[in-house]
Amino acid sequence: DSSVFTMSKPGDPRLDSVVVVKHGTQDVAEADVALIGFPSDEGVTRNGGRAGARQGPKAFRELLMKMGTAVNPEYSVDLRELKVYDIGDVDETLSQEDAIASLSNLVFAAASHGAIPFSIGGGNDQSFGNYSGWIRAHPGKRLAVINVDAHLDVRPLLADGRAHSGSPFRQMIGDASFQGSYRVFAAQGSQCSAEHAGFVLSQAGGAIDWLSQIRASNQAGRPTSAIFKALLDELAETHDAIFLSFDIDAVCGADCPGVSCASPQGLSA
């Protein structure tokens, strides 16, 4: 076991000081958060998108090294007691279907021992693996699913039955174990099928917070952070847990140009 990064200095603990490499789930019961990498973008290319997301876990870990202090004096946040275990990546040599199953097993191991799974993709087809692992660990729980995304990700499977980066939440909604609600935050109507929007809204608790609605609230003096915090509080009252998926193409292309489907509009970084 060892610290992942080495940016901490005396009197200045950085985020590296709370992350420990484990490369396995044997000690995950000790963790508060379990980092899991999903280095795959086959689901993206199956959906007609641009490859490259498989580099996400590696880039995330490199960036984490450069991020800020573990104690933020401005906001009185102290992360020094947080235990973040990096339990490694899904095997890149697996088929896409086996990779999703492997991810599901890692999430199950973390969630069943009380750790919060934090998965880094990779394509958003990972979201079904994240969901399926968590629900196996907590059967019967009412789960609020929030997908921060420019897209709705409820496309049908391909004609040959294969899943892809646009289908994870349709798979989730169709799963017999799913009890809860699905909400998309910051969706862009220019990138969403009306039929798919109708599908989301036809589900019990289904909702879409369009980017235009968020912007209108911003102009009225309500920041996005306050809107999102209120949403979390609302859903926490009626659900047992919250599953947050963040597809970074929800961020405008000027701030986040490296995504498969960049847009000139979106959330600000």
XYZ file of N, CA and C in Angstrom:
807
model
N 0.838 -1.191 0.000
C 0.000 0.000 0.000
C 0.875 1.244 0.000
N 0.459 2.243 -0.748
C 1.238 3.473 -0.777
C 0.364 4.614 -1.232
N 0.790 5.826 -0.873
C 0.094 6.994 -1.373
C 0.250 7.056 -2.885
N -0.798 7.503 -3.582
C -0.764 7.536 -5.031
C 0.191 8.610 -5.528
N 0.163 9.757 -4.899
C 0.882 10.906 -5.416
C 1.786 11.504 -4.329
N 2.610 12.447 -4.710
C 3.613 12.971 -3.788
C 3.659 14.495 -3.819
N 2.515 15.142 -3.861
C 2.494 16.598 -3.931
C 2.411 17.257 -2.555
N 2.115 16.491 -1.513
C 2.002 17.074 -0.176
C 3.352 17.562 0.317
N 3.307 18.642 1.104
C 4.505 19.209 1.717
C 4.216 19.449 3.193
N 5.235 19.574 4.017
C 4.995 19.835 5.438
C 4.110 21.064 5.631
N 3.056 20.907 6.403
C 2.136 22.005 6.648
C 1.160 22.263 5.521
N 1.236 21.463 4.452
C 0.354 21.674 3.288
C -0.064 20.331 2.709
N -0.922 19.581 3.425
C -1.375 18.290 2.899
C -2.245 18.485 1.664
N -1.919 17.776 0.589
C -2.685 17.867 -0.651
C -3.598 16.650 -0.779
N -4.341 16.596 -1.861
C -5.284 15.498 -2.022
C -4.596 14.141 -2.099
N -3.317 14.131 -2.498
C -2.610 12.845 -2.529
C -2.557 12.189 -1.156
N -2.656 13.002 -0.107
C -2.515 12.465 1.243
C -3.717 11.648 1.692
N -4.841 11.729 0.967
C -6.024 10.970 1.367
C -6.285 9.791 0.439
N -5.473 9.644 -0.614
C -5.675 8.565 -1.588
C -4.599 7.506 -1.407
N -5.035 6.263 -1.283
C -4.118 5.146 -1.095
C -4.383 4.102 -2.172
N -3.322 3.631 -2.813
C -3.438 2.587 -3.829
C -3.644 1.238 -3.144
N -4.656 0.510 -3.589
C -4.915 -0.820 -3.049
C -4.870 -1.894 -4.132
N -5.328 -1.575 -5.351
C -5.338 -2.551 -6.454
C -6.035 -3.845 -6.053
N -7.234 -3.703 -5.565
C -8.020 -4.858 -5.153
C -9.022 -4.443 -4.099
N -9.952 -5.321 -3.811
C -11.047 -4.979 -2.905
C -10.885 -5.582 -1.520
N -9.733 -6.171 -1.223
C -9.605 -6.901 0.027
C -9.751 -6.008 1.261
N -9.371 -4.744 1.177
C -9.449 -3.840 2.324
C -10.501 -2.757 2.146
N -11.418 -2.949 1.196
C -12.338 -1.870 0.851
C -13.274 -1.525 2.007
N -13.473 -2.439 2.953
C -14.334 -2.152 4.099
C -13.778 -1.016 4.954
N -12.490 -0.745 4.822
C -11.871 0.343 5.590
C -12.066 1.698 4.928
N -12.488 1.717 3.676
C -12.539 2.955 2.893
C -13.854 3.702 3.062
N -13.770 5.020 2.922
C -14.977 5.845 2.798
C -15.399 5.927 1.332
N -14.395 6.017 0.458
C -14.624 6.138 -0.986
C -13.703 5.161 -1.697
N -14.237 4.471 -2.711
C -13.435 3.541 -3.510
C -13.355 4.058 -4.941
N -12.159 4.436 -5.382
C -11.941 4.876 -6.760
C -11.821 3.653 -7.665
N -12.547 3.681 -8.782
C -12.542 2.583 -9.742
C -12.380 3.172 -11.138
N -11.437 2.671 -11.911
C -11.245 3.151 -13.276
C -11.930 2.246 -14.287
N -12.567 2.870 -15.277
C -13.201 2.117 -16.368
C -12.608 2.612 -17.683
N -11.410 2.112 -18.042
C -10.697 2.617 -19.222
C -11.202 1.992 -20.515
N -12.375 2.383 -20.921
C -12.989 1.813 -22.124
C -13.796 2.877 -22.849
N -13.676 2.890 -24.170
C -14.525 3.772 -24.962
C -15.187 3.034 -26.120
N -15.222 1.690 -26.039
C -15.899 0.946 -27.099
C -17.381 1.298 -27.165
N -17.992 1.533 -25.989
C -19.397 1.933 -25.984
C -19.625 3.250 -26.694
N -18.635 4.137 -26.633
C -18.724 5.428 -27.315
C -18.683 5.229 -28.829
N -17.730 4.429 -29.282
C -17.612 4.215 -30.723
C -18.801 3.428 -31.257
N -19.344 2.522 -30.470
C -20.562 1.828 -30.888
C -21.713 2.813 -31.120
N -21.698 3.904 -30.365
C -22.744 4.920 -30.459
C -22.406 5.998 -31.482
N -21.332 5.794 -32.239
C -20.948 6.752 -33.272
C -20.103 7.894 -32.784
N -19.589 7.813 -31.554
C -18.804 8.899 -30.992
C -17.313 8.766 -31.240
N -16.580 9.749 -30.787
C -15.137 9.813 -30.967
C -14.420 9.045 -29.860
N -13.463 8.228 -30.225
C -12.699 7.462 -29.240
C -11.775 8.374 -28.446
N -11.355 7.893 -27.297
C -10.422 8.639 -26.454
C -10.762 8.578 -24.971
N -12.021 8.303 -24.651
C -12.448 8.300 -23.250
C -11.760 7.223 -22.428
N -11.194 6.221 -23.099
C -10.501 5.166 -22.353
C -9.306 5.719 -21.580
N -8.810 6.897 -21.979
C -7.686 7.520 -21.282
C -8.133 8.268 -20.028
N -9.450 8.304 -19.787
C -9.974 9.091 -18.679
C -9.416 8.745 -17.314
N -9.416 7.474 -16.911
C -8.899 7.150 -15.574
C -7.447 7.579 -15.367
N -6.607 7.364 -16.376
C -5.204 7.761 -16.274
C -5.079 9.279 -16.139
N -5.840 10.025 -16.961
C -5.786 11.483 -16.906
C -6.320 11.994 -15.566
N -7.357 11.348 -15.061
C -7.933 11.759 -13.774
C -6.906 11.633 -12.658
N -6.213 10.501 -12.626
C -5.238 10.295 -11.557
C -4.075 11.279 -11.673
N -3.660 11.578 -12.897
C -2.577 12.549 -13.079
C -3.014 13.935 -12.646
N -4.258 14.287 -12.958
C -4.766 15.608 -12.571
C -4.951 15.710 -11.068
N -5.401 14.626 -10.457
C -5.628 14.641 -9.011
C -4.356 15.006 -8.261
N -3.219 14.598 -8.805
C -1.938 14.925 -8.200
C -1.738 16.432 -8.083
N -2.304 17.174 -9.041
C -2.049 18.610 -9.109
C -3.139 19.436 -8.428
N -4.165 18.757 -7.911
C -5.280 19.491 -7.326
C -4.922 20.002 -5.938
N -5.873 20.727 -5.346
C -5.566 21.542 -4.181
C -5.421 20.837 -2.857
N -5.434 21.639 -1.828
C -5.145 21.212 -0.476
C -6.240 20.329 0.097
N -5.858 19.486 1.037
C -6.826 18.633 1.724
C -7.596 19.421 2.785
N -7.106 20.591 3.127
C -7.794 21.464 4.090
C -8.007 22.804 3.409
N -9.267 23.147 3.149
C -9.596 24.397 2.467
C -10.014 25.433 3.497
N -9.166 26.431 3.770
C -9.493 27.406 4.814
C -10.621 28.364 4.419
N -10.846 28.526 3.116
C -11.911 29.434 2.678
C -13.287 28.881 3.011
N -13.479 27.564 2.781
C -14.788 26.946 2.987
C -14.829 26.047 4.221
N -13.780 26.060 5.010
C -13.712 25.246 6.233
C -13.977 23.770 5.945
N -13.328 23.261 4.899
C -13.434 21.851 4.522
C -12.126 21.152 4.879
N -12.240 20.078 5.648
C -11.074 19.323 6.069
C -11.255 17.864 5.656
N -10.459 17.419 4.680
C -10.572 16.062 4.146
C -9.512 15.117 4.691
N -8.759 15.532 5.689
C -7.622 14.726 6.135
C -8.034 13.369 6.695
N -9.231 13.261 7.229
C -9.675 11.986 7.795
C -10.401 11.115 6.769
N -10.618 11.645 5.564
C -11.295 10.878 4.518
C -10.378 9.775 4.010
N -10.914 8.565 3.913
C -10.137 7.431 3.417
C -10.585 7.088 2.003
N -9.746 7.420 1.028
C -10.036 7.136 -0.371
C -9.077 6.046 -0.829
N -9.633 4.890 -1.192
C -8.815 3.774 -1.670
C -8.980 3.651 -3.185
N -7.872 3.665 -3.883
C -7.886 3.442 -5.329
C -7.749 1.947 -5.555
N -8.854 1.290 -5.931
C -8.831 -0.166 -6.052
C -8.545 -0.635 -7.474
N -8.122 0.308 -8.330
C -7.625 -0.071 -9.642
C -8.638 0.054 -10.758
N -8.251 -0.454 -11.925
C -9.049 -0.352 -13.150
C -9.650 -1.693 -13.535
N -10.750 -1.612 -14.248
C -11.265 -2.774 -14.959
C -10.235 -3.161 -16.032
N -10.050 -4.423 -16.244
C -9.074 -4.942 -17.211
C -9.425 -4.462 -18.625
N -8.499 -3.752 -19.250
C -8.731 -3.190 -20.581
C -8.855 -4.252 -21.664
N -8.377 -5.463 -21.404
C -8.407 -6.496 -22.438
C -9.744 -7.235 -22.495
N -10.644 -6.955 -21.571
C -11.935 -7.635 -21.552
C -12.821 -7.146 -22.687
N -13.741 -7.999 -23.120
C -14.777 -7.538 -24.042
C -15.614 -6.479 -23.343
N -16.349 -5.684 -24.111
C -17.131 -4.611 -23.505
C -18.149 -5.160 -22.509
N -18.798 -6.246 -22.864
C -19.802 -6.812 -21.980
C -19.164 -7.336 -20.695
N -17.999 -7.973 -20.824
C -17.307 -8.476 -19.637
C -16.745 -7.324 -18.805
N -16.364 -6.237 -19.465
C -15.855 -5.069 -18.738
C -16.955 -4.448 -17.875
N -18.154 -4.339 -18.423
C -19.272 -3.805 -17.649
C -19.577 -4.726 -16.468
N -19.539 -6.032 -16.694
C -19.785 -6.990 -15.611
C -18.706 -6.880 -14.534
N -17.445 -6.705 -14.960
C -16.354 -6.553 -14.004
C -16.516 -5.276 -13.195
N -16.889 -4.193 -13.845
C -17.151 -2.936 -13.142
C -18.259 -3.129 -12.119
N -19.326 -3.795 -12.529
C -20.436 -4.052 -11.626
C -19.958 -4.799 -10.379
N -19.071 -5.767 -10.564
C -18.570 -6.533 -9.429
C -17.724 -5.676 -8.490
N -16.914 -4.780 -9.048
C -16.111 -3.881 -8.213
C -16.995 -2.921 -7.427
N -18.014 -2.383 -8.092
C -18.947 -1.485 -7.409
C -19.697 -2.241 -6.313
N -20.111 -3.465 -6.627
C -20.796 -4.290 -5.631
C -19.914 -4.497 -4.405
N -18.646 -4.834 -4.621
C -17.735 -5.078 -3.503
C -17.591 -3.829 -2.638
N -17.446 -2.667 -3.282
C -17.300 -1.423 -2.524
C -18.583 -1.083 -1.776
N -19.719 -1.116 -2.491
C -20.984 -0.697 -1.889
C -21.435 -1.647 -0.792
N -21.187 -2.932 -0.951
C -21.629 -3.894 0.055
C -20.822 -3.787 1.342
N -19.659 -3.129 1.278
C -18.850 -2.916 2.473
C -18.956 -1.482 3.000
N -19.884 -0.709 2.463
C -20.152 0.616 2.997
C -19.361 1.747 2.389
N -18.503 1.458 1.411
C -17.754 2.520 0.742
C -18.590 3.131 -0.379
N -18.317 4.379 -0.693
C -18.978 5.043 -1.818
C -18.175 4.761 -3.078
N -18.744 4.060 -4.060
C -18.008 3.827 -5.307
C -17.895 5.134 -6.109
N -16.702 5.432 -6.579
C -16.448 6.623 -7.403
C -15.765 6.126 -8.663
N -16.553 5.941 -9.718
C -16.038 5.360 -10.959
C -15.668 6.452 -11.952
N -14.522 6.262 -12.612
C -14.047 7.226 -13.602
C -13.975 6.538 -14.957
N -14.712 7.082 -15.937
C -14.685 6.512 -17.274
C -13.673 7.208 -18.147
N -13.618 6.732 -19.401
C -14.506 5.773 -19.958
C -15.832 6.361 -20.436
N -16.473 5.562 -21.300
C -17.760 5.950 -21.832
C -18.866 5.834 -20.803
N -19.986 6.486 -21.075
C -21.069 6.502 -20.102
C -21.862 5.202 -20.082
N -21.508 4.250 -20.923
C -22.097 2.922 -20.776
C -21.729 2.327 -19.422
N -20.671 2.889 -18.797
C -20.311 2.463 -17.452
C -21.452 2.663 -16.453
N -22.371 3.581 -16.727
C -23.402 3.893 -15.738
C -24.289 2.694 -15.423
N -24.513 1.819 -16.400
C -25.308 0.632 -16.086
C -24.520 -0.310 -15.179
N -23.226 -0.431 -15.398
C -22.403 -1.234 -14.502
C -22.389 -0.672 -13.093
N -22.304 0.647 -12.982
C -22.341 1.284 -11.666
C -23.674 1.019 -10.972
N -24.762 1.228 -11.717
C -26.094 0.985 -11.148
C -26.266 -0.472 -10.728
N -25.924 -1.405 -11.625
C -26.209 -2.814 -11.355
C -25.401 -3.329 -10.168
N -24.174 -2.839 -10.014
C -23.381 -3.244 -8.859
C -23.954 -2.714 -7.562
N -24.390 -1.458 -7.583
C -24.932 -0.852 -6.369
C -26.248 -1.503 -5.962
N -27.125 -1.763 -6.923
C -28.436 -2.305 -6.574
C -28.322 -3.745 -6.091
N -27.319 -4.475 -6.558
C -27.098 -5.825 -6.026
C -26.671 -5.766 -4.560
N -25.934 -4.718 -4.216
C -25.495 -4.563 -2.830
C -26.619 -4.059 -1.931
N -27.577 -3.371 -2.531
C -28.669 -2.773 -1.753
C -30.017 -3.070 -2.408
N -30.393 -4.333 -2.492
C -31.657 -4.685 -3.160
C -32.854 -4.080 -2.447
N -33.827 -3.660 -3.251
C -35.053 -3.115 -2.695
C -34.977 -1.658 -2.306
N -33.812 -1.044 -2.410
C -33.665 0.360 -2.046
C -34.204 1.261 -3.155
N -34.807 2.362 -2.739
C -35.322 3.350 -3.695
C -34.191 4.316 -4.036
N -33.789 4.296 -5.298
C -32.596 5.012 -5.743
C -32.980 6.209 -6.613
N -32.503 7.379 -6.236
C -32.656 8.578 -7.065
C -31.443 8.677 -7.975
N -31.664 8.654 -9.271
C -30.574 8.703 -10.240
C -30.583 10.072 -10.908
N -29.482 10.783 -10.786
C -29.320 12.087 -11.433
C -28.205 11.955 -12.460
N -28.524 12.235 -13.699
C -27.543 12.206 -14.772
C -27.296 13.636 -15.239
N -26.141 14.192 -14.870
C -25.762 15.526 -15.358
C -25.170 15.307 -16.744
N -25.884 15.758 -17.771
C -25.528 15.311 -19.120
C -26.218 16.203 -20.141
N -25.539 16.458 -21.262
C -26.186 17.162 -22.367
C -27.211 16.276 -23.054
N -27.063 14.955 -22.869
C -27.924 13.975 -23.528
C -28.732 13.196 -22.499
N -29.732 12.467 -22.960
C -30.614 11.731 -22.058
C -30.137 10.303 -21.808
N -29.378 9.752 -22.733
C -28.797 8.407 -22.607
C -29.836 7.325 -22.325
N -30.937 7.417 -23.059
C -31.967 6.372 -22.990
C -32.242 5.814 -24.385
N -31.210 5.763 -25.214
C -31.374 5.175 -26.542
C -31.582 3.662 -26.410
N -32.286 3.060 -27.351
C -32.406 1.591 -27.351
C -31.052 0.944 -27.611
N -30.955 -0.340 -27.320
C -29.771 -1.108 -27.664
C -29.609 -1.141 -29.183
N -28.416 -1.477 -29.649
C -28.192 -1.624 -31.083
C -29.042 -2.771 -31.629
N -29.151 -2.830 -32.938
C -29.993 -3.849 -33.570
C -29.554 -5.260 -33.211
N -28.249 -5.431 -32.943
C -27.748 -6.757 -32.576
C -27.808 -7.018 -31.071
N -28.431 -6.087 -30.327
C -28.617 -6.281 -28.891
C -27.498 -5.767 -28.015
N -26.476 -5.153 -28.612
C -25.355 -4.669 -27.813
C -25.676 -3.315 -27.177
N -25.159 -3.138 -25.957
C -25.293 -1.862 -25.264
C -24.234 -0.883 -25.766
N -24.393 0.391 -25.419
C -23.462 1.430 -25.864
C -23.576 2.622 -24.919
N -22.824 3.676 -25.206
C -22.763 4.807 -24.280
C -24.066 5.604 -24.222
N -24.954 5.395 -25.185
C -26.225 6.109 -25.170
C -27.372 5.346 -24.556
N -27.103 4.117 -24.083
C -28.211 3.255 -23.638
C -28.277 2.952 -22.144
N -27.341 3.401 -21.283
C -27.291 2.838 -19.930
C -28.535 3.060 -19.088
N -29.169 4.211 -19.263
C -30.291 4.483 -18.371
C -31.595 3.872 -18.878
N -31.695 3.591 -20.172
C -32.822 2.776 -20.633
C -32.671 1.351 -20.092
N -31.443 0.838 -20.086
C -31.201 -0.479 -19.498
C -31.587 -0.484 -18.014
N -31.195 0.572 -17.312
C -31.510 0.669 -15.889
C -33.014 0.714 -15.652
N -33.713 1.571 -16.400
C -35.155 1.712 -16.221
C -35.867 0.398 -16.511
N -35.334 -0.363 -17.468
C -35.945 -1.634 -17.821
C -35.563 -2.779 -16.911
N -34.664 -2.538 -15.966
C -34.220 -3.599 -15.065
C -35.273 -3.846 -13.982
N -35.586 -5.096 -13.748
C -36.641 -5.446 -12.790
C -36.300 -5.008 -11.370
N -35.022 -4.824 -11.063
C -34.616 -4.439 -9.710
C -34.703 -2.942 -9.457
N -34.922 -2.171 -10.513
C -34.897 -0.717 -10.350
C -36.155 -0.211 -9.665
N -35.967 0.443 -8.538
C -37.042 1.124 -7.834
C -36.542 2.527 -7.530
N -37.099 3.504 -8.169
C -36.623 4.853 -7.931
C -37.035 5.786 -9.041
N -36.202 6.775 -9.292
C -36.529 7.791 -10.286
C -35.286 8.168 -11.065
N -35.507 8.702 -12.268
C -34.415 9.106 -13.151
C -34.618 10.545 -13.558
N -33.567 11.345 -13.387
C -33.639 12.770 -13.699
C -32.377 13.183 -14.443
N -32.544 13.968 -15.495
C -31.407 14.467 -16.261
C -31.267 15.961 -15.983
N -30.056 16.385 -15.650
C -29.787 17.773 -15.273
C -28.883 18.408 -16.321
N -29.295 19.558 -16.849
C -28.538 20.333 -17.838
C -28.590 19.723 -19.232
N -29.659 18.992 -19.542
C -29.828 18.437 -20.886
C -30.030 19.559 -21.900
N -29.563 19.327 -23.126
C -29.679 20.321 -24.188
C -30.639 19.802 -25.258
N -31.726 20.507 -25.453
C -32.749 20.069 -26.393
C -32.249 19.895 -27.807
N -31.196 20.622 -28.177
C -30.633 20.496 -29.528
C -29.906 19.170 -29.722
N -29.671 18.435 -28.615
C -28.956 17.170 -28.704
C -29.792 15.984 -28.212
N -31.091 16.215 -27.994
C -31.936 15.175 -27.414
C -33.147 14.903 -28.308
N -33.404 13.635 -28.550
C -34.583 13.235 -29.303
C -35.855 13.534 -28.513
N -36.865 14.082 -29.190
C -38.149 14.332 -28.536
C -38.768 13.031 -28.045
N -38.575 11.958 -28.820
C -39.106 10.655 -28.402
C -38.437 10.180 -27.117
N -37.127 10.400 -27.017
C -36.412 9.985 -25.818
C -36.798 10.845 -24.626
N -37.026 12.143 -24.863
C -37.492 13.009 -23.784
C -38.848 12.542 -23.275
N -39.722 12.178 -24.198
C -41.027 11.663 -23.810
C -40.908 10.387 -22.993
N -39.943 9.552 -23.356
C -39.719 8.304 -22.617
C -39.308 8.605 -21.179
N -38.365 9.536 -20.994
C -37.927 9.888 -19.643
C -39.099 10.430 -18.826
N -39.854 11.342 -19.417
C -40.931 11.989 -18.681
C -42.112 11.065 -18.418
N -42.186 9.966 -19.155
C -43.277 9.007 -18.944
C -43.009 8.069 -17.771
N -41.787 8.081 -17.249
C -41.446 7.197 -16.139
C -41.878 7.810 -14.813
N -42.178 6.976 -13.848
C -42.532 7.469 -12.514
C -41.361 8.265 -11.947
N -41.593 9.532 -11.645
C -40.534 10.384 -11.121
C -39.570 10.897 -12.165
N -39.789 10.563 -13.430
C -38.888 11.013 -14.487
C -38.956 12.517 -14.673
N -37.807 13.157 -14.846
C -37.781 14.618 -14.979
C -36.547 15.032 -15.780
N -36.662 16.174 -16.422
C -35.549 16.767 -17.166
C -35.424 18.221 -16.748
N -34.257 18.612 -16.273
C -33.947 20.017 -16.009
C -33.144 20.522 -17.204
N -33.825 21.178 -18.127
C -33.171 21.639 -19.346
C -32.158 22.742 -19.033
N -31.112 22.799 -19.819
C -30.101 23.838 -19.647
C -30.722 25.218 -19.719
N -31.689 25.420 -20.613
C -32.333 26.731 -20.740
C -33.059 27.131 -19.457
N -33.649 26.158 -18.767
C -34.325 26.450 -17.500
C -33.311 26.837 -16.423
N -32.191 26.150 -16.419
C -31.144 26.478 -15.445
C -30.600 27.876 -15.705
N -30.396 28.187 -16.977
C -29.902 29.528 -17.323
C -30.889 30.621 -16.928
N -32.174 30.353 -17.117
C -33.197 31.339 -16.728
C -33.149 31.577 -15.218
N -32.960 30.514 -14.451
C -32.840 30.663 -13.000
C -31.569 31.423 -12.638
N -30.485 31.170 -13.385
C -29.249 31.917 -13.160
C -29.469 33.415 -13.370
N -30.166 33.749 -14.426
C -30.423 35.161 -14.734
C -31.311 35.816 -13.691
N -32.120 34.993 -13.026
C -32.981 35.509 -11.956
C -32.243 35.585 -10.623
N -30.960 35.265 -10.637
C -30.135 35.413 -9.450
C -29.897 34.138 -8.667
N -30.311 32.990 -9.201
C -30.115 31.731 -8.485
C -28.991 30.952 -9.152
N -27.874 30.754 -8.481
C -26.743 30.051 -9.095
C -27.039 28.564 -9.279
N -26.333 27.961 -10.230
C -26.524 26.544 -10.514
C -26.262 25.691 -9.284
N -25.275 26.066 -8.488
C -24.963 25.291 -7.288
C -26.145 25.235 -6.334
N -26.873 26.345 -6.202
C -28.036 26.378 -5.318
C -29.176 25.534 -5.880
N -29.338 25.558 -7.201
C -30.372 24.739 -7.845
C -30.085 23.262 -7.599
N -28.829 22.885 -7.777
C -28.467 21.479 -7.644
C -28.556 21.020 -6.192
N -28.135 21.878 -5.266
C -28.221 21.527 -3.842
C -29.672 21.310 -3.436
N -30.574 22.150 -3.919
C -31.990 21.982 -3.594
C -32.530 20.675 -4.163
N -32.074 20.315 -5.355
C -32.487 19.054 -5.969
C -32.021 17.867 -5.128
N -30.772 17.895 -4.685
C -30.254 16.825 -3.839
C -31.069 16.703 -2.552
N -31.364 17.837 -1.926
C -32.138 17.818 -0.683
C -33.533 17.251 -0.907
N -34.147 17.634 -2.013
C -35.494 17.150 -2.339
C -35.509 15.645 -2.540
N -34.560 15.130 -3.308
C -34.531 13.703 -3.606
C -34.131 12.873 -2.386
N -33.296 13.446 -1.530
C -32.888 12.726 -0.320
C -34.069 12.475 0.608
N -35.082 13.313 0.518
C -36.265 13.152 1.372
C -37.132 11.978 0.947
N -37.063 11.602 -0.319
C -37.994 10.606 -0.855
C -37.317 9.332 -1.354
N -35.994 9.247 -1.224
C -35.251 8.085 -1.709
C -34.275 7.611 -0.643
N -33.830 6.382 -0.791
C -32.871 5.817 0.156
C -31.433 6.218 -0.153
N -31.140 6.492 -1.417
C -29.785 6.848 -1.822
C -29.852 7.606 -3.138
N -28.739 8.271 -3.467
C -28.625 9.031 -4.713
C -27.444 8.509 -5.509
N -27.680 8.231 -6.771
C -26.625 7.839 -7.712
C -26.424 9.016 -8.661
N -25.243 9.607 -8.628
C -24.925 10.755 -9.473
C -24.002 10.316 -10.603
N -24.436 10.551 -11.833
C -23.614 10.334 -13.011
C -23.312 11.697 -13.622
N -22.048 11.967 -13.893
C -21.660 13.257 -14.476
C -20.930 12.988 -15.789
N -21.622 13.263 -16.886
C -21.015 13.170 -18.209
C -20.470 14.555 -18.532
N -19.160 14.657 -18.728
C -18.564 15.988 -18.836
C -18.919 16.704 -20.130
N -19.676 16.058 -21.048
C -20.141 16.838 -22.198
C -21.276 17.769 -21.800
N -21.691 17.734 -20.531
C -22.638 18.732 -20.031
C -21.976 20.093 -19.862
N -20.635 20.106 -19.842
C -19.873 21.348 -19.709
C -19.618 21.909 -21.107
N -19.700 23.206 -21.242
C -19.548 23.828 -22.560
C -18.178 23.512 -23.158
N -18.149 23.405 -24.483
C -16.953 22.994 -25.185
C -15.752 23.894 -24.967
N -15.976 25.180 -24.699
C -14.853 26.081 -24.462
C -14.104 25.706 -23.198
N -14.824 25.160 -22.218
C -14.208 24.750 -20.959
C -13.789 23.286 -20.966
N -14.435 22.482 -21.810
C -14.180 21.033 -21.801
C -14.214 20.519 -23.242
N -13.177 20.820 -24.021
C -13.208 20.511 -25.452
C -12.907 19.063 -25.812
N -12.416 18.267 -24.865
C -11.930 16.946 -25.217
C -12.969 15.851 -25.229
N -14.245 16.182 -25.066
C -15.275 15.147 -25.015
C -15.621 14.658 -26.420
N -16.357 13.564 -26.476
C -16.723 12.993 -27.768
C -17.679 13.886 -28.543
N -18.574 14.552 -27.815
C -19.604 15.373 -28.473
C -19.630 16.748 -27.815
N -18.657 17.582 -28.148
C -18.544 18.918 -27.541
C -19.649 19.830 -28.063
N -20.044 20.784 -27.213
C -21.102 21.735 -27.568
C -20.651 23.145 -27.216
N -21.043 24.146 -27.988
C -20.681 25.523 -27.648
C -21.437 26.052 -26.436
N -22.441 25.324 -25.990
C -23.161 25.733 -24.793
C -23.073 24.619 -23.746
N -23.430 24.962 -22.527
C -23.379 23.984 -21.448
C -23.074 24.642 -20.128
N -22.893 23.830 -19.115
C -22.518 24.350 -17.800
C -21.125 24.951 -17.870
N -20.860 25.917 -17.017
C -19.542 26.512 -16.956
C -18.669 25.726 -16.001
N -17.420 25.521 -16.387
C -16.486 24.841 -15.488
C -16.167 25.715 -14.292
